[in-house]
mmCIF file of C-alpha atoms and ligand atoms in Angstrom:
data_model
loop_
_atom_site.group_PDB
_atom_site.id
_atom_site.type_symbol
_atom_site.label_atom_id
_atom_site.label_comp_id
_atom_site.label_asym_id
_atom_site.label_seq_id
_atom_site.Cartn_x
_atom_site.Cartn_y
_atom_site.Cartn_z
ATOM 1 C CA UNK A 383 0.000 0.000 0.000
ATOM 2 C CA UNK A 384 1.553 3.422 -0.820
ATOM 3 C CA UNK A 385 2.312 5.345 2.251
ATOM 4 C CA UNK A 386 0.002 9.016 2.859
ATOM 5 C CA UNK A 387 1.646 12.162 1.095
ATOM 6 C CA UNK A 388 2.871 14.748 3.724
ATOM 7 C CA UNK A 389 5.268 17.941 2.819
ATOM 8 C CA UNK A 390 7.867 19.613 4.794
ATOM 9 C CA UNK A 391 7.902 23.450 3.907
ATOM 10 C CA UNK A 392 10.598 24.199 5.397
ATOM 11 C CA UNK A 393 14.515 23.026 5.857
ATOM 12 C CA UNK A 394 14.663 20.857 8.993
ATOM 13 C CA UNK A 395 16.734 18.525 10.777
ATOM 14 C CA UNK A 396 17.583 15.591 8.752
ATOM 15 C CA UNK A 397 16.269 13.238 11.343
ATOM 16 C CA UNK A 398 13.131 14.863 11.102
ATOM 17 C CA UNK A 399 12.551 14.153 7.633
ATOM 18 C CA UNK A 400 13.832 10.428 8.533
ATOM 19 C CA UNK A 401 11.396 9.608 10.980
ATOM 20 C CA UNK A 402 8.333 11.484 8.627
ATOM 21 C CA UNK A 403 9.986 8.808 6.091
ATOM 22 C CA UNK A 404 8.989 5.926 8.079
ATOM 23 C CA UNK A 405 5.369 6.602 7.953
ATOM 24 C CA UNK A 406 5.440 8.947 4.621
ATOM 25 C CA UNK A 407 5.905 9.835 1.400
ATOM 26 C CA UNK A 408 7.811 12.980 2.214
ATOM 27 C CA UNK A 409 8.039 15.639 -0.087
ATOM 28 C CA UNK A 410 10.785 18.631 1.626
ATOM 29 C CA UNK A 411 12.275 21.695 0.745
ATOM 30 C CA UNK A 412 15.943 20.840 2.318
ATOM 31 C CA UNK A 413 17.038 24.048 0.104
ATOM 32 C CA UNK A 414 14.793 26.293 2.281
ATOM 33 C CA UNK A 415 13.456 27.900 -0.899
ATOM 34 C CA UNK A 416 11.059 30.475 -0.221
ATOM 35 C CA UNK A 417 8.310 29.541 -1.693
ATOM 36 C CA UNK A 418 5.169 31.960 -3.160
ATOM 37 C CA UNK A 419 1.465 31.205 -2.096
ATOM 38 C CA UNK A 420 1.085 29.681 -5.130
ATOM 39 C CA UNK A 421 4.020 26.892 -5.280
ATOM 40 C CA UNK A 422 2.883 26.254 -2.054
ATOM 41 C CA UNK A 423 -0.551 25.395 -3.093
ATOM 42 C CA UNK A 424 0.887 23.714 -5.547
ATOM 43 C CA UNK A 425 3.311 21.635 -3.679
ATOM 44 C CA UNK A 426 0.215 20.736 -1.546
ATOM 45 C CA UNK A 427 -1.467 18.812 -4.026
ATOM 46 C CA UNK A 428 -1.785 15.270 -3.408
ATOM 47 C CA UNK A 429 -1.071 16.015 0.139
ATOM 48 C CA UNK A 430 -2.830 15.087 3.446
ATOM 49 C CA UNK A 431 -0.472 16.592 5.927
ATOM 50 C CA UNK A 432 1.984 19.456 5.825
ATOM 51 C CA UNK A 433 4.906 20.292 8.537
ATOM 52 C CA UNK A 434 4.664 24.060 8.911
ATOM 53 C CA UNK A 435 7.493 26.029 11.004
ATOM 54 C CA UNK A 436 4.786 29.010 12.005
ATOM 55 C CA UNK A 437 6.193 31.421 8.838
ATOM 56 C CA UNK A 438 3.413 29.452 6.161
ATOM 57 C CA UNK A 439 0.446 31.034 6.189
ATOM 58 C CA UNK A 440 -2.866 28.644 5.853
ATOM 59 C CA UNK A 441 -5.937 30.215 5.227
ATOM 60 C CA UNK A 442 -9.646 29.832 3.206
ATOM 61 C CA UNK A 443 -8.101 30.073 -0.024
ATOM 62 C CA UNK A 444 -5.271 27.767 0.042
ATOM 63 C CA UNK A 445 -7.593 25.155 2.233
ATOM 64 C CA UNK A 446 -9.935 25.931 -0.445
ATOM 65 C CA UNK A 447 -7.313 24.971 -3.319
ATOM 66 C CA UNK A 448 -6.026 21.903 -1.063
ATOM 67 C CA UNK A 449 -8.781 19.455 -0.921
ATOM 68 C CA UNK A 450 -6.460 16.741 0.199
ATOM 69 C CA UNK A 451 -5.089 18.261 2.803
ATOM 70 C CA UNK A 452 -6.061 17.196 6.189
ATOM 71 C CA UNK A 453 -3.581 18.577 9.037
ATOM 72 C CA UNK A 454 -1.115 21.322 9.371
ATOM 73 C CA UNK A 455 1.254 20.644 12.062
ATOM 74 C CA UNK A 456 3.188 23.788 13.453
ATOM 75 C CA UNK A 457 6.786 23.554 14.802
ATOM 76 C CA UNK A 458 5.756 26.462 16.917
ATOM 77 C CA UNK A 459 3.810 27.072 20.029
ATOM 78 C CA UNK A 460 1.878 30.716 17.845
ATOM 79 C CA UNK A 461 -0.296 29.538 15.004
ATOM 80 C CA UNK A 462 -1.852 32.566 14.418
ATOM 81 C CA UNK A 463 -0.168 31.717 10.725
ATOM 82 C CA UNK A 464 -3.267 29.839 10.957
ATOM 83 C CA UNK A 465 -6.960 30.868 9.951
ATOM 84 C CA UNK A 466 -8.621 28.424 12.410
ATOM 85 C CA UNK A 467 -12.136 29.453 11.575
ATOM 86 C CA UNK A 468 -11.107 28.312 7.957
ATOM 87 C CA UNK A 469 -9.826 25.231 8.742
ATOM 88 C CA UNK A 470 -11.898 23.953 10.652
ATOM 89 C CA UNK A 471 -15.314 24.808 8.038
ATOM 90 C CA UNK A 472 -12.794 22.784 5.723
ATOM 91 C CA UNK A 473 -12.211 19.733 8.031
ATOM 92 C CA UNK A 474 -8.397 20.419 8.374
ATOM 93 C CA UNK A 475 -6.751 19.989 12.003
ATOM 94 C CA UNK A 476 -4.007 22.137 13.206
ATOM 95 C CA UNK A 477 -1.621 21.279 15.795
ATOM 96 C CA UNK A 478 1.071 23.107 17.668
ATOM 97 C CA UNK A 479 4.049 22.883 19.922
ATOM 98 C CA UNK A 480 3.386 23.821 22.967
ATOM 99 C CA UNK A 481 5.232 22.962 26.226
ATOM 100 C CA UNK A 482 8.771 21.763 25.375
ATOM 101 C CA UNK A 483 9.941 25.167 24.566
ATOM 102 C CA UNK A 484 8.483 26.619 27.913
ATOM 103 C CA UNK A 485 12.097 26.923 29.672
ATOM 104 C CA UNK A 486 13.948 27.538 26.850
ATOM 105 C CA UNK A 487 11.777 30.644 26.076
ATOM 106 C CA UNK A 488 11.720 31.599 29.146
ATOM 107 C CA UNK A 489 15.493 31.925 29.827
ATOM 108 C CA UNK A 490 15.921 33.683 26.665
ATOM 109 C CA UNK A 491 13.416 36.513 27.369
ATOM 110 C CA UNK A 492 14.747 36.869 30.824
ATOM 111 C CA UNK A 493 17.983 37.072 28.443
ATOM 112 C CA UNK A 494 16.693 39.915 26.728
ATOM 113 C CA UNK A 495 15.284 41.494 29.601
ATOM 114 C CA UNK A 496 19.101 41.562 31.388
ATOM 115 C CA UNK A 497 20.489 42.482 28.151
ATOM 116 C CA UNK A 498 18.134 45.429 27.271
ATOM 117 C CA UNK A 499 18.495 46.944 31.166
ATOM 118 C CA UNK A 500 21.878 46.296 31.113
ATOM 119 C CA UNK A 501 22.756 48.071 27.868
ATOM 120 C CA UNK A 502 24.962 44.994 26.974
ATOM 121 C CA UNK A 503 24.793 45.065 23.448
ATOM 122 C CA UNK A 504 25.008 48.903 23.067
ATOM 123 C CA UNK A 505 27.851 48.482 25.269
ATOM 124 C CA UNK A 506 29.391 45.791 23.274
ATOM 125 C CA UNK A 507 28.910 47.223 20.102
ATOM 126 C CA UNK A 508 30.792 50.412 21.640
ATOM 127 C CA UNK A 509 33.698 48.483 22.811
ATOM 128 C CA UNK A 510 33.810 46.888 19.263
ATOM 129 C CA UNK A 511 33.866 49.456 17.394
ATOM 130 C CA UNK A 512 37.203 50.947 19.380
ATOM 131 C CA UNK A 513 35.120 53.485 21.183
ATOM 132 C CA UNK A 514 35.892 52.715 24.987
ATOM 133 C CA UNK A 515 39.467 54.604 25.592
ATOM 134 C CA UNK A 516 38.895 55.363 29.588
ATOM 135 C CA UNK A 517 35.811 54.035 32.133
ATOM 136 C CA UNK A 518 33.684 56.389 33.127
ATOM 137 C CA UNK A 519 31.723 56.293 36.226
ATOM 138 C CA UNK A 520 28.126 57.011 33.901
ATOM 139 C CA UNK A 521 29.106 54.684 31.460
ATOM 140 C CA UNK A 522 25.906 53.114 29.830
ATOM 141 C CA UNK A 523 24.417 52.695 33.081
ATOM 142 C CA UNK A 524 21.601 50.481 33.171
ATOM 143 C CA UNK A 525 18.990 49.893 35.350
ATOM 144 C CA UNK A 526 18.604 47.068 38.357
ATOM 145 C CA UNK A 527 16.861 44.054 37.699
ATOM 146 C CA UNK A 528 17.117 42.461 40.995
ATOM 147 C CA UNK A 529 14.551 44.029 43.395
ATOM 148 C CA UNK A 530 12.333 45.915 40.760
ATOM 149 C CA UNK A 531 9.118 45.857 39.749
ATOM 150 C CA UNK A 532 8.656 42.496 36.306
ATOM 151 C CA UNK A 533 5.761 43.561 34.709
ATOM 152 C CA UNK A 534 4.403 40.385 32.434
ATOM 153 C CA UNK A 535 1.374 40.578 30.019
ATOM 154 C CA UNK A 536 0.306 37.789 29.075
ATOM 155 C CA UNK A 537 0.094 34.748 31.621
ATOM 156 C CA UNK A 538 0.379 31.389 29.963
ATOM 157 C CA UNK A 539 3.257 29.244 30.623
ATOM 158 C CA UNK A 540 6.125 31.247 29.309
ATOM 159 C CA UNK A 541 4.550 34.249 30.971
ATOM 160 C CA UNK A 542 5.126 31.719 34.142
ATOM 161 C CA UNK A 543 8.294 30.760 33.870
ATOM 162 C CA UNK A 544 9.563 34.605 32.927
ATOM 163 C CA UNK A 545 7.671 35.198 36.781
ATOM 164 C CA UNK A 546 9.818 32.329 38.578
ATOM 165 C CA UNK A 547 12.553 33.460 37.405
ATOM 166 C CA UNK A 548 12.083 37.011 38.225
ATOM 167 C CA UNK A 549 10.355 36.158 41.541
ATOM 168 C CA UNK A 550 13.002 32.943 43.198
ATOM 169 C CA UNK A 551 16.155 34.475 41.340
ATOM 170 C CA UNK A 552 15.901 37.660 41.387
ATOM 171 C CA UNK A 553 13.902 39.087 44.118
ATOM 172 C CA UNK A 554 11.885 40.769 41.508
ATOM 173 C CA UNK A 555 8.314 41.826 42.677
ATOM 174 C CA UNK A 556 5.917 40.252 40.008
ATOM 175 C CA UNK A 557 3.257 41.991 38.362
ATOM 176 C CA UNK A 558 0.659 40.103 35.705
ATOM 177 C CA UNK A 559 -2.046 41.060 33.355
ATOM 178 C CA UNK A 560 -4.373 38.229 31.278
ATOM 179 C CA UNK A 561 -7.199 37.341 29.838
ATOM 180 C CA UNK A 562 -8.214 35.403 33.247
ATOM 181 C CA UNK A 563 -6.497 35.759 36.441
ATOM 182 C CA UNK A 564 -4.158 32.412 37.329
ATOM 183 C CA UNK A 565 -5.776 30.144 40.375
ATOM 184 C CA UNK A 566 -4.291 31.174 44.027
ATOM 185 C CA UNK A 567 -1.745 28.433 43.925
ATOM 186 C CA UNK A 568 -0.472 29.228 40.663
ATOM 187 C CA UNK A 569 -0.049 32.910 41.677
ATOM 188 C CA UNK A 570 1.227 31.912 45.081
ATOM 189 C CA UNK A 571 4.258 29.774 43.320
ATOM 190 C CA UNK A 572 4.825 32.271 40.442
ATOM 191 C CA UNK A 573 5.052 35.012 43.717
ATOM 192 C CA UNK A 574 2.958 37.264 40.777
ATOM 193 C CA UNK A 575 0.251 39.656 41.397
ATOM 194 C CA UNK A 576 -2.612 40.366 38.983
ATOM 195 C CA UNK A 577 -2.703 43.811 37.806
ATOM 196 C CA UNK A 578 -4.890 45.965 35.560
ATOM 197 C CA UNK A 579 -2.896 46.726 32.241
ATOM 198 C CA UNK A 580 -2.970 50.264 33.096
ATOM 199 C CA UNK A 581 -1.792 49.800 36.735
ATOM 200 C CA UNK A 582 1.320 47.419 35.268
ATOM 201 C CA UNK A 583 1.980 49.929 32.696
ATOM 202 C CA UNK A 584 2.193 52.300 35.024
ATOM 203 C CA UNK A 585 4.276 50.491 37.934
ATOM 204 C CA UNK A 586 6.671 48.208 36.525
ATOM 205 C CA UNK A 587 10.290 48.968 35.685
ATOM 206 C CA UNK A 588 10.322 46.226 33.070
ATOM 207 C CA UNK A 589 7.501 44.643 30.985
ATOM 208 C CA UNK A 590 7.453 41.368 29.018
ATOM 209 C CA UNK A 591 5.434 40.328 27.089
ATOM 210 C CA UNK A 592 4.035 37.025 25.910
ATOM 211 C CA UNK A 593 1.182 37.295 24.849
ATOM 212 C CA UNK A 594 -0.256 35.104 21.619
ATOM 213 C CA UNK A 595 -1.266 37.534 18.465
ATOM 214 C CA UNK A 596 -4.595 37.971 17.934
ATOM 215 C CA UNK A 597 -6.843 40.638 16.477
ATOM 216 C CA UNK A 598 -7.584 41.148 20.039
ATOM 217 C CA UNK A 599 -3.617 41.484 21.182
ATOM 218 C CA UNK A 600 -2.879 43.779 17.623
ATOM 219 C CA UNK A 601 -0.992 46.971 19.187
ATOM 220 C CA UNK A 602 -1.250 45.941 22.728
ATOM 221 C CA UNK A 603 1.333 48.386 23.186
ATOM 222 C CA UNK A 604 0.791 51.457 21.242
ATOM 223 C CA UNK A 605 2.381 55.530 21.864
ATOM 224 C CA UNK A 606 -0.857 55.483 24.454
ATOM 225 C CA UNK A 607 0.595 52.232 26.734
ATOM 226 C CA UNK A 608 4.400 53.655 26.070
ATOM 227 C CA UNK A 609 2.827 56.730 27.561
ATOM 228 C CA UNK A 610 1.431 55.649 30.723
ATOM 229 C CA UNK A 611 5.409 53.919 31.238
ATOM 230 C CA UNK A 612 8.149 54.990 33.644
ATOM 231 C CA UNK A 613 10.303 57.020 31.409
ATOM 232 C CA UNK A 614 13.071 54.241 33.352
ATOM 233 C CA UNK A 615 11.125 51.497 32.381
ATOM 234 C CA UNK A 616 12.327 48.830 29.663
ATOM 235 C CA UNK A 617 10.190 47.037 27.293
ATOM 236 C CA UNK A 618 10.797 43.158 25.817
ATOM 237 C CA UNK A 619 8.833 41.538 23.261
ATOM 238 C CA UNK A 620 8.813 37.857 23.128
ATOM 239 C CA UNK A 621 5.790 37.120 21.930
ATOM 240 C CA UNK A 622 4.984 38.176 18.193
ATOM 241 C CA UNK A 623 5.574 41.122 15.868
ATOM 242 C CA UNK A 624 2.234 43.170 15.436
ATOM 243 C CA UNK A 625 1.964 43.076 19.395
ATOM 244 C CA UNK A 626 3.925 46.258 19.606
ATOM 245 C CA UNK A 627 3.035 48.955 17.495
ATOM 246 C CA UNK A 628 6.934 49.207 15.894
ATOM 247 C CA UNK A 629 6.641 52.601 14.516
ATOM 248 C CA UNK A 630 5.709 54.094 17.925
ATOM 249 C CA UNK A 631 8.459 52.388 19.569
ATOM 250 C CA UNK A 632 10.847 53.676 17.470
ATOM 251 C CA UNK A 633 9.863 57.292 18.342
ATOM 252 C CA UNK A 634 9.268 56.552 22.083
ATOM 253 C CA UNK A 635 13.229 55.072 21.818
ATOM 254 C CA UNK A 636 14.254 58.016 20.079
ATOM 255 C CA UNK A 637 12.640 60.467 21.935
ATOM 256 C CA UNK A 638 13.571 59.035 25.308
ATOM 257 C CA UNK A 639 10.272 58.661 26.587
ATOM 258 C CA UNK A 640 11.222 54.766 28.135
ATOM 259 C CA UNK A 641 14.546 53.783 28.711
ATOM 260 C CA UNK A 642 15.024 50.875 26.430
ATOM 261 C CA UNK A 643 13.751 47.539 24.702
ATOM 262 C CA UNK A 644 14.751 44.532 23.773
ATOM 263 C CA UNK A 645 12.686 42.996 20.741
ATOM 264 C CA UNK A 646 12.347 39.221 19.437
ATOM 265 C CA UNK A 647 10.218 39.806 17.142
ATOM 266 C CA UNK A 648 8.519 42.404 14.774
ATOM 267 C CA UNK A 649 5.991 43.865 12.853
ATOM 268 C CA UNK A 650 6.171 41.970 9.369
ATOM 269 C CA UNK A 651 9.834 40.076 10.182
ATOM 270 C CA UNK A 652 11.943 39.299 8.681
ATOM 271 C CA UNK A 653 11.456 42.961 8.082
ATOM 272 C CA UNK A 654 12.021 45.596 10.872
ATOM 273 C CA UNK A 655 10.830 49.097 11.015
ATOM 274 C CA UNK A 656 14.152 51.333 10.053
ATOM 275 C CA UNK A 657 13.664 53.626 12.647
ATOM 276 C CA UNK A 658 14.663 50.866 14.924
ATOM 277 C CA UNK A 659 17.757 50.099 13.400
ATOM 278 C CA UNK A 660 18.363 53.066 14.002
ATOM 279 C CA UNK A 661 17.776 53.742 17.496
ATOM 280 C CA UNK A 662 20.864 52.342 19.631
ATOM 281 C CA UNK A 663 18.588 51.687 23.144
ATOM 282 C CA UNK A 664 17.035 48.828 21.145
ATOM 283 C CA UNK A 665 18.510 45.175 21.270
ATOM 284 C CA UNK A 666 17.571 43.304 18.375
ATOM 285 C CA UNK A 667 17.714 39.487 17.781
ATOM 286 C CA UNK A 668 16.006 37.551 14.958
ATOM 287 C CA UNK A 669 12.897 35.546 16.343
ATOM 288 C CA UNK A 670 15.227 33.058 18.495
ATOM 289 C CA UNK A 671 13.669 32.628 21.559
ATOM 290 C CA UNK A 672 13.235 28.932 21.089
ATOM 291 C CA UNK A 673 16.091 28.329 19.203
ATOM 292 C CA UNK A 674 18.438 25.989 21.212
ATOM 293 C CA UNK A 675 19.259 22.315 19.609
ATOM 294 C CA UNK A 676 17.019 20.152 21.995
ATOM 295 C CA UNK A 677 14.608 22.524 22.349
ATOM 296 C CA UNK A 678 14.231 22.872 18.600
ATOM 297 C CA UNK A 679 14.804 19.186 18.109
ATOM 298 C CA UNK A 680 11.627 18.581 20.557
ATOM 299 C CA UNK A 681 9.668 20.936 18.717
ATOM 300 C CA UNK A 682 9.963 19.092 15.923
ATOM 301 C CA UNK A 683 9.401 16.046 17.389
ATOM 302 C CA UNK A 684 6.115 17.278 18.484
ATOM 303 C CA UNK A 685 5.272 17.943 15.406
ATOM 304 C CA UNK A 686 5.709 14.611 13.602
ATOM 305 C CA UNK A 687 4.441 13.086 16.406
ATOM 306 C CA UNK A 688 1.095 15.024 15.131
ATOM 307 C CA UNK A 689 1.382 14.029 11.577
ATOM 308 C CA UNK A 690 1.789 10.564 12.737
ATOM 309 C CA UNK A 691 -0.730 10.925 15.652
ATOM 310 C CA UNK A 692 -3.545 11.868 13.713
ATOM 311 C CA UNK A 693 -2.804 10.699 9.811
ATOM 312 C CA UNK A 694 -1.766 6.865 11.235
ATOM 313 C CA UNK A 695 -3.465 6.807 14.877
ATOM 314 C CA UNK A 696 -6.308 8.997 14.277
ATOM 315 C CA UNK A 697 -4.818 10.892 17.926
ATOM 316 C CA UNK A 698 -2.909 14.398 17.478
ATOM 317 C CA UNK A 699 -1.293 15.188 20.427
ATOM 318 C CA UNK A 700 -1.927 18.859 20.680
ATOM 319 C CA UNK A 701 -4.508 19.910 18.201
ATOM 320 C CA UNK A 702 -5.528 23.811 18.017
ATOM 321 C CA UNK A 703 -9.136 23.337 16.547
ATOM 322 C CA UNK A 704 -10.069 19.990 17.976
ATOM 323 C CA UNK A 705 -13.843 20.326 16.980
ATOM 324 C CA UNK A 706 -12.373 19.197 13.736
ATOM 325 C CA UNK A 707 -11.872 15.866 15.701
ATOM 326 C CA UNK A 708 -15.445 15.744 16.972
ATOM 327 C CA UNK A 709 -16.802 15.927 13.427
ATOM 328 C CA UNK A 710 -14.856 13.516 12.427
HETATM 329 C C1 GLV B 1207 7.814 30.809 18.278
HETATM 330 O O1 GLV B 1207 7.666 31.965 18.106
HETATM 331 C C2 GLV B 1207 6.737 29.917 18.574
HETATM 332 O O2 GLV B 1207 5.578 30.326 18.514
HETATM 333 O O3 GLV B 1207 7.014 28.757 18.880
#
């Protein structure tokens, strides 16, 4: 019997694309060849699964041109590459990869947090450029992380670990703001507090945030929230471009009116706004928040696991519109 056709859309790790082998057909794009809408679609064809890496976007009118297809797995925890509503009125299950990049993320955007107070990479890039000739007792001083005020929007398990951290390691006094408020034990071991956005906006000397892009979450920091911020404060953005009005940033940086930020990801990336490249209180890094081997290697993991869950046990491990399972 001929094995079910699934494509990769992305370069991955070869053992990836062996274990997808066991159970597939696998069509992959080792090349990492960015493919258009349409040789996407047309790769698609024939297929009944596809291994997405959260950059792919699936909505009604590739679903609508893919009548094979039957799951998208994402090697991400975000999926808002994916029109749910859509594929679910076509029958098509999405997964995602939740949980085994928790830590990892976590470290990194209390990375970027230490980094943006800190002024390391301004600092670096000084020294680097031949710049430091004596020390000076105002050189790039930061501000303190330990005993401050973490501000996190944005509460899910990231959000949690970012807290711990903050909280157990660093003294930090922990703010939160979510959709729902976390259950007393769950604030009791992250040591947070839930806070009105305003009120964190207002109180914290550094805000994270990790909070998953929707409609909803578009510009959930705009030149208003920026306003109602220390002018000390730092901001860090781990969670997805379009969060963070860019453009207003970028003046805010320039103009002073918060101390710094640190930024994973951005508005239309791999593009960034100019005006931050611009701006030298900014640290900048490329959507890696995940992005250490096993972490990555898990993620992937999960994500076969989904394609083989559902398309040869009929059981995805972490689907994102299971009603698609209940009409099934
Ligand atoms: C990365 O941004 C992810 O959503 O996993």
């Amino acid at each position: 019997m001929s094995k079910p056709k699934v494509l990769v859309a992305r370069a991955i790790f070869p053992e990836t694309i062996e274990r997808l082998a066991q159970h597939f057909e696998v069509e992959s794009n080792q090349a990492d060849e960015a493919w258009s809408k349409a040789q996407l679609i047309e790769k698609l064809q024939g297929k009944v699964g596809v291994f997405t890496t959260g950059s792919e976007r699936i909505d009604a009118e590739l679903l609508a041109a893919c009548p094979d297809l039957k799951i998208c797995a994402n090697m991400a925890v975000g999926y808002n590459n994916f029109d749910t509503e859509a594929m679910t009125a076509h029958g098509v299950l999405g997964t995602n990869a939740p949980d085994v990049l928790t830590e990892t993320t976590a470290d990194f955007g209390f990375a970027l947090l230490m980094a943006t107070a800190r002024r390391i990479a301004e600092s670096e890039h000084f020294l680097r450029a031949g710049k430091w000739q004596k020390w000076a007792y105002d050189m790039f001083s930061g501000s303190d992380i330990h005993g401050s005020t973490l501000g996190i929007i944005g509460m899910g398990r990231i959000g949690q670990g970012i807290a711990r951290r903050g909280a157990h390691g660093f003294g930090m006094k922990v703010v939160y703001h979510n959709r729902s408020r976390l259950d007393a034990a769950l604030e009791a071991e992250c040591k947070a507090s839930y806070v009105g956005k305003e009120e964190l906006l207002k109180t914290a000397d550094h805000v994270v945030l990790v909070v998953p892009y929707t409609p909803a979450s578009h510009h959930t920091i705009g030149a208003a929230e920026i306003a109602l911020m220390k002018p000390t404060a730092t901001l860090v953005n781990i969670a997805r471009g379009g969060i963070v009005d860019d453009a207003a940033l970028a003046v805010a940086l320039k103009e002073k009116r918060i101390a710094a930020a640190g930024l994973d990801v951005f508005e239309g990336e791999p593009k960034v706004h100019p005006d931050l490249l611009t701006v030298p209180n900014v640290v900048l890094t490329p959507h890696i928040a995940s992005a250490t081997v096993p972490t990555r290697k898990a993620m992937a993991d999960l994500a076969v696991d989904n394609l083989i869950g559902y398309l040869v046990n009929g059981k995805p491990l972490t689907p994102v519109n299971p009603a698609v399972l209940a009409k099934n």
